[in-house]
Amino acid sequence: METEAPNKQRKIIHIDMDAFYASVEQRDNPIYMGKPIVVGGLPEGRGGVVATSSYEARKFGIRSAMSSKRAQQLCPQVIFVRPRFEVYKQVSNQIREIFSRYTDLIEPLSLDEAYLDVTDDKLQIGSAIEIAKQIKLAIKTELKLTASAGISVNKFVAKIASDINKPDGLTFIGPSKVESFIENLPVEKFHGVGKVTAEKMKKMDLHKGSDLKKLTEDELVRHFGKAGYFYYKIVRGIDDREVEPHRETKSVGAEDTFQEDLTTLDEMVIEIELIAKLVHKRLQKYNLKGRTITLKIKYSDFKQITRNHSFTNTIGDLETITETARQLLESTDTTNVKIRLLGISVSNFGELNPKRREHYEEATQLKLF
Ligand code: DCP
Ligand code: MG
């Protein structure tokens, strides 16, 4: 590592709140404390899904993005709680204020997680471990919530580390441990490797970092496309991505992977309407409008296509999003196809109001409430 890093070794912390929405609900409603709860849609409602669940509920196998019906089957006594996004947003601002006591290099990835570069921290504490401890303590005493921290020399390792000792964890992967840590990392834990890629890797007998390391850059790119360049570097512990405090939102979107492939136009249109609603809700939440609407379709053979349409003016209303996505869908062959995934995103926002220039990660999972 030392040889390829002429600059000073960086100190990166990744913080991720534990069972975020559920912990906030348990904090604010003491009757939920110590109980299995699900924040999300009701099991009676069509398409209700779990946004998150308390750790007590996870013992029963309940997970994010699972249908609320399934969650109820797994744990009949589970309590369903409606989400209160405004409160989560407020807590998110409070944790960011705590981070800002130590550094201005904060890159939020979502409401509950962020990267911090504390190489030169404001209070000249120097030790990233000590800073992470102080942040966790402030979150606990001031907000009555817990967070987990990962500390390392780059974003990739810090992010994976924060997940290792959840909840209330603190994991430090020092410079001399980075390479062996990645070599032993199962491929599905690699940030950016989704289920499909992980399966593909396993079929190729690639199970952990050290297996990926045996492939040349060309081979990785041949099999995994552009991501191959990233994998090549990352398995060697090289991740120079900066913590970007002002990264702007490039697109707002939602997508859904179906348990059973869609084969009829009617089914596809129903899904388009659901996904469009969600995209619309997110645009409203962040007060955004865009000029371009993109539809993504993934077929059962994993082939993926995108179709987009751009307007001269920015749009953000539900009807336009739904209609445009539907027309884009109809511009493709919808007969004799099996669709595994549909996604809609809105991009090309134009000048953002600087006051709202916050970063929101492009959402990739369908969250229906
Ligand atoms: N979320 C959601 N739908 C998902 C995943 C997450 O609505 N499919 C929301 C609810 C979570 C929040 O985002 O509380 C943060 O997501 P995390 O993945 O960090 O999950 P949690 O914080 O709930 O749990 P963990 O302790 O595993 O971080
Ligand atoms: Mg979390």
XYZ file of C-alpha atoms and ligand atoms in Angstrom:
398
model
C 0.000 0.000 0.000
C 2.684 2.463 1.035
C 4.424 2.287 -2.325
C 1.429 3.282 -4.445
C 0.233 6.010 -2.087
C 2.586 8.956 -2.348
C 0.138 11.125 -0.436
C -0.497 10.949 3.231
C -2.423 7.898 4.381
C -6.081 8.869 4.677
C -8.343 8.237 7.658
C -11.860 7.395 6.551
C -14.804 6.638 8.816
C -18.089 5.166 7.588
C -20.980 5.587 10.005
C -24.261 3.733 9.630
C -27.153 3.969 12.073
C -28.450 0.705 13.520
C -31.939 -0.380 12.386
C -32.450 3.294 11.684
C -36.206 3.866 11.229
C -37.042 1.129 13.739
C -34.691 2.501 16.397
C -36.193 5.967 16.050
C -39.678 4.490 16.494
C -38.598 2.489 19.541
C -36.975 5.563 21.031
C -40.075 7.693 20.552
C -42.592 5.021 21.589
C -41.258 3.226 24.664
C -43.949 0.537 24.326
C -42.057 -0.718 21.255
C -38.800 -0.995 23.180
C -37.390 -4.541 23.184
C -40.153 -5.722 20.858
C -40.110 -6.986 17.284
C -41.321 -4.117 15.109
C -41.477 -3.497 11.395
C -41.494 -0.014 9.897
C -43.195 -0.056 6.523
C -46.407 -1.032 4.843
C -49.195 -2.923 6.561
C -49.517 -6.639 5.827
C -53.154 -6.161 4.866
C -52.313 -3.603 2.195
C -51.383 -4.641 -1.310
C -47.674 -4.439 -1.933
C -46.768 -3.440 1.627
C -43.075 -4.029 2.242
C -40.692 -3.869 5.172
C -38.518 -0.740 5.119
C -36.648 -1.969 8.150
C -37.191 -3.945 11.309
C -35.905 -3.869 14.867
C -33.139 -6.283 15.800
C -35.723 -8.198 17.862
C -37.683 -8.769 14.626
C -34.594 -9.765 12.653
C -34.196 -12.802 14.905
C -37.264 -14.188 13.152
C -35.674 -13.722 9.751
C -37.462 -10.471 8.881
C -35.465 -8.329 6.445
C -35.762 -5.031 4.563
C -37.658 -5.179 1.259
C -39.499 -8.357 2.268
C -43.281 -8.215 1.927
C -45.039 -7.232 5.130
C -47.238 -10.310 4.749
C -44.183 -12.534 4.842
C -42.881 -10.667 7.892
C -46.135 -11.352 9.699
C -45.927 -15.039 8.831
C -42.410 -15.227 10.218
C -43.367 -13.436 13.426
C -47.119 -13.195 14.113
C -46.648 -10.889 17.128
C -44.608 -8.339 15.154
C -45.878 -4.749 15.459
C -46.271 -2.764 12.221
C -45.438 0.921 12.435
C -46.027 3.527 9.735
C -42.892 5.416 8.725
C -42.420 9.078 9.724
C -39.988 10.351 7.132
C -39.931 13.894 8.472
C -38.612 12.642 11.796
C -35.938 10.481 10.132
C -34.846 13.472 8.067
C -34.564 15.547 11.214
C -32.492 12.892 12.992
C -30.349 12.655 9.875
C -29.618 16.377 10.126
C -28.754 15.948 13.789
C -26.218 13.203 13.105
C -24.692 15.339 10.349
C -24.326 18.180 12.822
C -22.444 15.820 15.142
C -20.146 14.754 12.264
C -19.483 18.396 11.397
C -17.883 18.961 14.811
C -14.999 16.824 13.595
C -14.759 17.429 9.844
C -16.380 19.227 6.946
C -15.540 16.371 4.604
C -18.830 14.530 5.031
C -20.434 12.576 2.203
C -23.902 11.360 3.109
C -24.978 8.232 1.245
C -28.505 8.165 2.588
C -30.324 9.495 5.620
C -28.564 7.071 7.946
C -25.043 6.710 6.623
C -22.101 8.839 5.635
C -18.414 8.782 4.891
C -16.180 11.125 6.837
C -12.613 12.000 5.972
C -10.913 12.769 9.287
C -7.316 12.816 8.033
C -7.103 16.411 9.295
C -9.842 16.637 11.863
C -11.023 20.008 13.125
C -10.259 19.279 16.777
C -6.839 17.826 16.012
C -7.668 14.615 17.799
C -5.589 12.702 15.284
C -6.889 9.235 16.058
C -9.738 8.155 13.778
C -10.694 5.476 16.287
C -11.030 8.075 19.017
C -13.132 10.299 16.730
C -15.433 7.400 15.864
C -15.839 6.620 19.566
C -16.732 10.228 20.322
C -19.246 10.372 17.475
C -20.900 7.168 18.640
C -21.051 8.490 22.192
C -22.586 11.792 21.070
C -25.219 9.933 19.046
C -25.994 7.780 22.066
C -26.175 10.493 24.693
C -27.708 13.290 22.628
C -29.995 11.372 20.284
C -30.555 8.158 22.284
C -29.672 6.061 19.240
C -26.817 3.783 18.277
C -24.593 3.756 15.218
C -21.882 1.467 13.905
C -18.565 2.730 12.610
C -16.010 1.347 10.206
C -12.566 2.916 10.099
C -9.913 2.376 7.487
C -7.731 4.003 4.859
C -10.341 4.091 2.117
C -14.082 4.207 1.539
C -14.470 0.636 0.348
C -12.978 -0.963 3.451
C -14.526 1.543 5.871
C -17.989 0.803 4.533
C -17.648 -2.934 4.796
C -16.085 -2.602 8.245
C -19.046 -0.651 9.630
C -21.269 -3.635 8.928
C -19.089 -6.155 10.727
C -19.999 -5.633 14.370
C -23.512 -4.251 14.095
C -25.278 -3.034 16.186
C -23.236 -0.500 18.149
C -20.065 -1.712 16.472
C -16.681 -0.136 15.886
C -14.309 -1.894 13.527
C -10.876 -0.689 12.556
C -9.030 -2.213 9.628
C -5.546 -0.749 9.755
C -3.319 -0.160 6.710
C -1.349 -3.368 7.175
C -4.560 -5.421 7.364
C -6.326 -3.994 4.327
C -5.048 -6.410 1.717
C -5.595 -9.578 3.710
C -9.007 -8.308 4.776
C -10.072 -7.935 1.147
C -8.517 -11.236 0.143
C -10.670 -13.027 2.681
C -13.819 -11.096 1.867
C -16.625 -13.159 0.292
C -17.530 -11.722 -3.124
C -21.118 -10.978 -2.092
C -19.807 -8.568 0.539
C -18.040 -6.500 -2.087
C -19.744 -3.170 -2.285
C -21.182 -2.920 -5.761
C -21.513 -6.670 -6.282
C -25.203 -7.435 -6.380
C -26.876 -10.804 -6.124
C -26.681 -11.478 -9.837
C -22.972 -10.701 -10.145
C -22.220 -12.694 -6.995
C -23.961 -15.714 -8.485
C -22.061 -15.317 -11.710
C -18.790 -15.119 -9.806
C -19.579 -18.237 -7.812
C -20.345 -20.148 -10.970
C -16.882 -19.143 -12.144
C -15.493 -20.509 -8.865
C -14.718 -17.025 -7.594
C -15.699 -16.972 -3.938
C -13.555 -14.389 -2.233
C -11.193 -11.512 -2.860
C -8.166 -13.738 -3.323
C -9.981 -15.587 -6.146
C -10.713 -12.324 -7.942
C -7.097 -11.341 -7.520
C -6.024 -14.218 -9.729
C -7.758 -12.687 -12.749
C -6.085 -10.107 -14.939
C -7.687 -6.718 -15.445
C -8.651 -7.732 -18.991
C -10.359 -10.869 -17.778
C -12.295 -8.991 -15.108
C -13.462 -6.415 -17.630
C -14.396 -9.089 -20.127
C -16.600 -10.859 -17.605
C -17.979 -7.962 -15.588
C -17.819 -4.947 -17.865
C -16.666 -1.582 -16.549
C -16.969 -2.755 -12.944
C -14.021 -5.029 -13.716
C -11.645 -2.051 -13.550
C -12.956 -1.261 -10.088
C -12.695 -4.860 -8.886
C -9.139 -5.103 -10.169
C -8.027 -2.152 -8.073
C -10.127 -2.897 -5.055
C -8.824 -6.441 -4.534
C -5.399 -4.863 -4.324
C -6.605 -2.476 -1.632
C -6.548 0.494 -4.012
C -9.488 2.851 -3.669
C -8.608 6.484 -4.264
C -12.177 7.759 -4.300
C -12.351 10.976 -2.323
C -14.990 11.745 0.257
C -17.098 14.180 -1.740
C -19.012 16.570 0.485
C -20.999 18.236 -2.271
C -21.801 15.390 -4.554
C -25.001 16.293 -6.250
C -27.966 14.180 -6.946
C -27.738 12.987 -10.501
C -30.954 11.039 -10.629
C -33.827 9.992 -8.473
C -35.335 6.651 -9.187
C -36.747 3.378 -8.042
C -36.732 -0.105 -9.382
C -38.189 -3.421 -8.473
C -37.078 -6.980 -9.052
C -40.009 -9.339 -9.345
C -40.293 -12.688 -7.671
C -41.980 -13.961 -10.804
C -41.130 -12.621 -14.240
C -43.682 -10.310 -15.841
C -44.997 -11.612 -19.138
C -48.104 -9.570 -19.959
C -48.362 -5.898 -20.792
C -51.054 -5.489 -18.140
C -48.754 -6.733 -15.402
C -45.957 -4.494 -16.636
C -48.183 -1.437 -16.679
C -49.343 -2.088 -13.114
C -45.724 -2.217 -11.968
C -44.845 0.886 -13.953
C -47.623 2.737 -12.149
C -46.396 1.600 -8.729
C -42.785 2.463 -9.428
C -43.743 5.828 -10.963
C -45.650 6.699 -7.789
C -42.614 6.039 -5.730
C -40.333 8.060 -7.974
C -42.847 10.891 -7.853
C -42.928 10.755 -4.045
C -39.154 10.913 -3.858
C -38.969 13.833 -6.263
C -41.471 15.680 -4.118
C -39.603 14.865 -0.960
C -36.425 16.394 -2.316
C -38.223 19.097 -4.262
C -36.711 18.067 -7.582
C -37.853 18.091 -11.203
C -35.965 16.717 -14.170
C -35.909 16.808 -17.929
C -35.149 13.166 -18.631
C -37.111 10.047 -17.799
C -35.339 6.719 -18.134
C -36.891 3.294 -18.121
C -34.726 0.308 -17.337
C -35.775 -3.211 -18.225
C -33.970 -6.354 -17.225
C -35.098 -9.612 -18.781
C -34.996 -13.074 -17.296
C -31.803 -13.819 -19.228
C -30.229 -10.775 -17.466
C -30.089 -8.772 -20.644
C -30.709 -5.159 -19.761
C -31.917 -2.249 -21.853
C -32.699 1.382 -21.082
C -34.920 3.787 -22.985
C -35.201 7.466 -22.246
C -37.111 10.533 -23.222
C -36.124 14.140 -22.614
C -38.412 17.135 -22.346
C -37.533 20.739 -23.009
C -38.806 21.729 -19.577
C -38.303 20.001 -16.262
C -41.170 17.802 -15.157
C -42.046 16.099 -11.902
C -45.747 15.283 -11.969
C -46.975 11.759 -11.549
C -48.982 11.638 -14.737
C -46.082 12.600 -16.990
C -43.740 10.161 -15.283
C -46.228 7.312 -15.538
C -47.282 8.051 -19.118
C -43.736 8.538 -20.379
C -42.518 5.354 -18.722
C -45.468 3.486 -20.167
C -44.763 4.804 -23.662
C -41.103 3.914 -23.325
C -42.154 0.434 -22.299
C -44.481 0.160 -25.261
C -41.682 1.264 -27.572
C -39.938 -2.014 -26.708
C -41.007 -5.492 -27.632
C -43.414 -6.550 -24.892
C -44.578 -9.765 -26.462
C -42.830 -13.021 -25.731
C -40.589 -11.446 -23.122
C -40.002 -12.252 -19.482
C -39.209 -9.205 -17.413
C -37.368 -9.602 -14.163
C -36.838 -5.977 -13.240
C -38.304 -2.591 -14.091
C -36.894 0.752 -13.024
C -37.740 4.378 -13.642
C -35.506 7.322 -12.952
C -35.682 11.049 -13.478
C -32.485 12.961 -14.169
C -31.151 16.101 -15.783
C -32.275 18.347 -12.967
C -30.629 21.525 -14.131
C -29.508 24.071 -11.590
C -30.381 23.024 -8.097
C -31.268 25.529 -5.492
C -27.956 25.676 -3.603
C -29.783 25.521 -0.291
C -31.103 22.129 -1.265
C -27.821 20.942 -2.632
C -27.641 17.865 -0.536
C -26.745 14.457 -1.695
C -29.255 11.687 -1.936
C -28.100 8.358 -3.159
C -29.904 7.029 -6.161
C -32.351 4.675 -4.596
C -32.207 1.216 -5.969
C -34.787 -0.647 -4.033
C -38.480 -0.400 -4.200
C -39.882 0.920 -0.988
C -43.647 0.961 -1.037
C -45.689 2.374 1.766
N -34.595 1.312 3.992
C -35.756 1.126 3.241
N -35.834 0.081 2.358
C -34.808 -0.779 2.199
C -33.626 -0.603 2.946
C -33.555 0.455 3.853
O -36.686 1.915 3.367
N -34.924 -1.789 1.342
C -34.544 2.437 4.958
C -34.958 1.969 6.332
C -33.676 1.845 7.097
C -32.810 2.909 6.453
O -33.237 2.956 5.084
O -33.860 2.078 8.488
C -31.331 2.607 6.538
O -31.008 1.430 5.815
P -29.946 0.391 6.325
O -29.661 -0.528 5.204
O -28.791 1.090 6.962
O -30.739 -0.467 7.431
P -30.987 -0.177 8.949
O -30.331 1.075 9.420
O -32.451 -0.232 9.206
O -30.344 -1.427 9.647
P -28.788 -1.767 9.898
O -28.638 -1.809 11.381
O -28.574 -3.094 9.279
O -27.993 -0.672 9.268
Mg -28.356 1.477 8.946
